[in-house]
Tab-separated table of C-alpha atoms in Angstrom:
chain	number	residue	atom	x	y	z
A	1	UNK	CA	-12.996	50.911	-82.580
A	2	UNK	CA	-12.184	52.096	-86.031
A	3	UNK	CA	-8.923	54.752	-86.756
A	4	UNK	CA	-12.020	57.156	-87.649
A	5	UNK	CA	-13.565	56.679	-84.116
A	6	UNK	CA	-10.001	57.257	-82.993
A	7	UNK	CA	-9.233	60.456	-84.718
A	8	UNK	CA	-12.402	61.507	-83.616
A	9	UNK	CA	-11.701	61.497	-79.860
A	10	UNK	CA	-8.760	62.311	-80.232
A	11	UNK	CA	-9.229	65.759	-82.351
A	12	UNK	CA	-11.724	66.508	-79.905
A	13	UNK	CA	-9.512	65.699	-76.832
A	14	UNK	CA	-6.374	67.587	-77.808
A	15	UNK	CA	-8.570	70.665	-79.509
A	16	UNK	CA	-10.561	70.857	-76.014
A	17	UNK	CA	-7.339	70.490	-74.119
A	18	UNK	CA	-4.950	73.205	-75.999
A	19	UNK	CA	-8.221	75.814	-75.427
A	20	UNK	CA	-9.553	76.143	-79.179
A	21	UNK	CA	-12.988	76.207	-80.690
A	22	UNK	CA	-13.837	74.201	-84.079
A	23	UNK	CA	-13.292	77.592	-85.861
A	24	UNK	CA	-10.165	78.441	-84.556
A	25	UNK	CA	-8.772	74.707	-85.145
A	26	UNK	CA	-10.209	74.613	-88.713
A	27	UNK	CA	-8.536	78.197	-89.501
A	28	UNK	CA	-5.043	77.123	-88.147
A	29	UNK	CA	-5.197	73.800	-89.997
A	30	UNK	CA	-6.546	75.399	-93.117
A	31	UNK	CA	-9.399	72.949	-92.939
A	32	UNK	CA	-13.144	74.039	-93.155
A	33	UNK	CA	-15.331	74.192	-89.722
A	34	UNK	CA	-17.300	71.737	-91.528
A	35	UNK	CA	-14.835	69.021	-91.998
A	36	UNK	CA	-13.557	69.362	-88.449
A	37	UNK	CA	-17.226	69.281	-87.227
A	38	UNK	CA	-17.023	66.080	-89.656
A	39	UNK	CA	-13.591	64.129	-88.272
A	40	UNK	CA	-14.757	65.153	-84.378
A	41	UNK	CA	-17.941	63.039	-85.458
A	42	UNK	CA	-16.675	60.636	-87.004
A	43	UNK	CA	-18.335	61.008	-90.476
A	44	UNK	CA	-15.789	62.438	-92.420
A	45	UNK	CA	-13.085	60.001	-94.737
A	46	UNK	CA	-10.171	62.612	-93.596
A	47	UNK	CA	-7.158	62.394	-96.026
A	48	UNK	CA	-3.717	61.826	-94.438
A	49	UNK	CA	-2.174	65.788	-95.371
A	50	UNK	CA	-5.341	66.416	-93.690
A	51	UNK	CA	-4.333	64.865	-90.190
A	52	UNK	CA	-1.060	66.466	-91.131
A	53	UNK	CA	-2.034	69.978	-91.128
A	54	UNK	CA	-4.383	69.232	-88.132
A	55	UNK	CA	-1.827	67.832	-86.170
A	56	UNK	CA	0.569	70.346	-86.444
A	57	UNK	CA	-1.842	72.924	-85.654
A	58	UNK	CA	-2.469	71.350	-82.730
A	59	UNK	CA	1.754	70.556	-82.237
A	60	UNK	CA	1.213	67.045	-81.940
A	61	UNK	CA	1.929	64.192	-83.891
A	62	UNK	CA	0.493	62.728	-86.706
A	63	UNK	CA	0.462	59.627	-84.149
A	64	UNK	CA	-1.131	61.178	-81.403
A	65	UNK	CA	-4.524	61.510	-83.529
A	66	UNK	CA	-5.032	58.092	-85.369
A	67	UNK	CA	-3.493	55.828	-82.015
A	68	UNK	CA	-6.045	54.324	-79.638
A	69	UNK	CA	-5.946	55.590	-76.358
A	70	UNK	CA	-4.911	52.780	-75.009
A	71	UNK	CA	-1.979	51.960	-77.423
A	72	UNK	CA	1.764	51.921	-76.960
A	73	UNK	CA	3.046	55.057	-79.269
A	74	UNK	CA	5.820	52.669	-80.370
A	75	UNK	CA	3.643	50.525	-82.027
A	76	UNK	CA	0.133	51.849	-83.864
A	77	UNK	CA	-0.988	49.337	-86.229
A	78	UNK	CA	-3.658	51.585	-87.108
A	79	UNK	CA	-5.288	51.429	-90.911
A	80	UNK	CA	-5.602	55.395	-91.888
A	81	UNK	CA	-5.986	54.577	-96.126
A	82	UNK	CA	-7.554	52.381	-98.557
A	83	UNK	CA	-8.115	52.455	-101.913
A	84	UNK	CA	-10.823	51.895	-104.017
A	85	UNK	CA	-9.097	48.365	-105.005
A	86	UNK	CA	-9.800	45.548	-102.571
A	87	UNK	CA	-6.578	44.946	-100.692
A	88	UNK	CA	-4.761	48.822	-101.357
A	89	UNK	CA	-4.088	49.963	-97.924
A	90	UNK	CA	-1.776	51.862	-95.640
A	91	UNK	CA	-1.237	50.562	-92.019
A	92	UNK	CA	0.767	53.305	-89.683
A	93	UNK	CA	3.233	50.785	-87.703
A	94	UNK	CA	4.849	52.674	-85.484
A	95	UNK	CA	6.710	56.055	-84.974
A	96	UNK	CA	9.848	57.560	-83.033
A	97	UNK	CA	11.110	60.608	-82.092
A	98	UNK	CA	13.378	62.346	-85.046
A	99	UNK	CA	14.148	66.476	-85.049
A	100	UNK	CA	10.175	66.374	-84.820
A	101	UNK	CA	9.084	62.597	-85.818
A	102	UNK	CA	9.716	59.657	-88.350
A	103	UNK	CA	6.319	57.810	-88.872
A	104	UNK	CA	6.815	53.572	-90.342
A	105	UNK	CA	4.402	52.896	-92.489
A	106	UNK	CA	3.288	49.344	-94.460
A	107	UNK	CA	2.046	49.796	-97.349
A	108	UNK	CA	0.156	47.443	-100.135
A	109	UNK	CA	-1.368	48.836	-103.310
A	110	UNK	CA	-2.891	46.454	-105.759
A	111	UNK	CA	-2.262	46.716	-109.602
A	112	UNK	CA	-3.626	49.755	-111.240
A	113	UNK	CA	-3.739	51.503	-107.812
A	114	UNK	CA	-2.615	54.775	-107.051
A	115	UNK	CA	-2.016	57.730	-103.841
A	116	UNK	CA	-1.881	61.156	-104.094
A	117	UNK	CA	-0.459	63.484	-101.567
A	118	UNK	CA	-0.303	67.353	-101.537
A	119	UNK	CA	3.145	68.887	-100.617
A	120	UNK	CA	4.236	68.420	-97.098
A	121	UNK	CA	5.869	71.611	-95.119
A	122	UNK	CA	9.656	72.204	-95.888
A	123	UNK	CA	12.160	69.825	-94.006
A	124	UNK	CA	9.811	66.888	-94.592
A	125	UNK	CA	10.973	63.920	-96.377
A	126	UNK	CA	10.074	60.401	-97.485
A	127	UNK	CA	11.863	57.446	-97.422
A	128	UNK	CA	10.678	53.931	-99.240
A	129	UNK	CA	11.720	50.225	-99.375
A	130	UNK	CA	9.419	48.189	-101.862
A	131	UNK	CA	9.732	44.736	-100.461
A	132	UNK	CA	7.793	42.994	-103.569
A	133	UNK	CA	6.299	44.396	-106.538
A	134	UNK	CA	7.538	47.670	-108.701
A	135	UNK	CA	6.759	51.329	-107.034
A	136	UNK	CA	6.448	54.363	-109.745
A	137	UNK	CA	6.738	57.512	-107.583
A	138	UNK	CA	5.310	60.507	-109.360
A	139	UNK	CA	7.277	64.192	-108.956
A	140	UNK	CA	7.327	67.332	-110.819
A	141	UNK	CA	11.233	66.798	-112.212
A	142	UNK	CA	9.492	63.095	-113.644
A	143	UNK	CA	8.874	59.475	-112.089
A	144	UNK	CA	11.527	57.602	-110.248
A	145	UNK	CA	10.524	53.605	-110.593
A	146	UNK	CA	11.968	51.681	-107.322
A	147	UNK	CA	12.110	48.400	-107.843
A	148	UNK	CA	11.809	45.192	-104.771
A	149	UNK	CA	14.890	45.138	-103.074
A	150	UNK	CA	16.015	49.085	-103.654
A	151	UNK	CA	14.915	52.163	-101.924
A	152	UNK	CA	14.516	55.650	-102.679
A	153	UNK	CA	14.340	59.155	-100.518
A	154	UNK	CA	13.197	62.201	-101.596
A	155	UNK	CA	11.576	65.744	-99.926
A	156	UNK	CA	8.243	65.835	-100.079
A	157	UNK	CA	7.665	69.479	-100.059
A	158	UNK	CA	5.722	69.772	-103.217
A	159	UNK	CA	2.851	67.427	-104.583
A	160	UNK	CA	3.373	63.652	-105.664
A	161	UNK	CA	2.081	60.497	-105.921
A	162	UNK	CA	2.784	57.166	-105.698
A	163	UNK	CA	1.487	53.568	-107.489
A	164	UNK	CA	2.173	50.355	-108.248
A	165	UNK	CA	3.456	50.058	-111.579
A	166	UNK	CA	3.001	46.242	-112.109
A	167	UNK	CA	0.618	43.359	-112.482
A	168	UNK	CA	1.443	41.977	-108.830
A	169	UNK	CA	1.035	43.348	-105.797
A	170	UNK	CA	3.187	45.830	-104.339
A	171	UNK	CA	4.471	46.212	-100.828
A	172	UNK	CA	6.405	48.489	-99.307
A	173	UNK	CA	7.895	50.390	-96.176
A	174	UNK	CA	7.401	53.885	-96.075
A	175	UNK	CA	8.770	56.114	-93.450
A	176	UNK	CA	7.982	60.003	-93.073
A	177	UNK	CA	11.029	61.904	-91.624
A	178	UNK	CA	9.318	65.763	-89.840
């Protein structure tokens, strides 16, 4: 079963469960009805501020809608992002328990490649250790270049991006602190 399958039944579990139609779910994630219609189907490539927005309308975790069933919440493994470059990805390892939660993520992004993420709610923050390669993150105030071996944090409450800003590979550890 794919992480799309997953989110899928898992949207549609939780929704069902808290007592909410499509519509009101798609208004209180700021989503349109058709998109929801879309991830509870399993048709729709769902971005991750996406999942974001619907999991805290549904006051869950980010987690709780891309695990299996099945799976230990400590350990995920699921793949929620790749990139249109063979071999860009981003695996969700695990999470734990923070104020709200801290989510591990691996990530690899080929040469040239490149993620974009809309601002995340106040108090969010992320937290990055490039293990190999040379990650450029992308704020308002300028870039910040990390190189393998170093680390950088930042709050994520207003829009970046990330990318690798080599010729090799890059991956790193990524952790979202809610």
């Amino acid at each position: 079963m794919s992480v799309l399958e997953h989110v899928a039944e898992n949207v549609r579990r939780l929704r069902t469960a808290a007592g909410l139609s499509q519509q009101a779910l798609a208004e209180a994630a700021d989503v349109s009805r058709r998109m929801l219609v879309g991830i509870e189907s399993g048709d729709a490539n769902v971005s991750l501020n996406t999942l974001d927005r619907i999991a805290e309308a549904l006051q869950v975790s980010f987690a709780d809608l891309v695990k299996a069933p099945t799976n230990d919440l400590r350990r995920i493994e699921a793949l929620a992002w790749q990139g249109r470059t063979p071999g860009s990805r981003a695996v969700l390892l695990a999470t734990a328990p923070a104020a709200h939660d801290v989510e591990l993520w691996a990530w690899t992004l080929m040469p040239g490649d490149r993620y974009t993420c809309g601002a995340d709610p106040a108090g969010w923050h992320e937290m990055f250790f490039v293990i190999e390669g040379q990650l450029v993150v992308e704020l308002p105030e300028g870039e910040q270049t990390v190189d393998a071996g170093d680390f950088f944090v930042f709050p994520s409450d207003r829009d970046y991006a990330y990318r690798n800003g080599g010729d090799t590979p890059l991956r790193f550890i990524r952790n979202v602190v809610h």
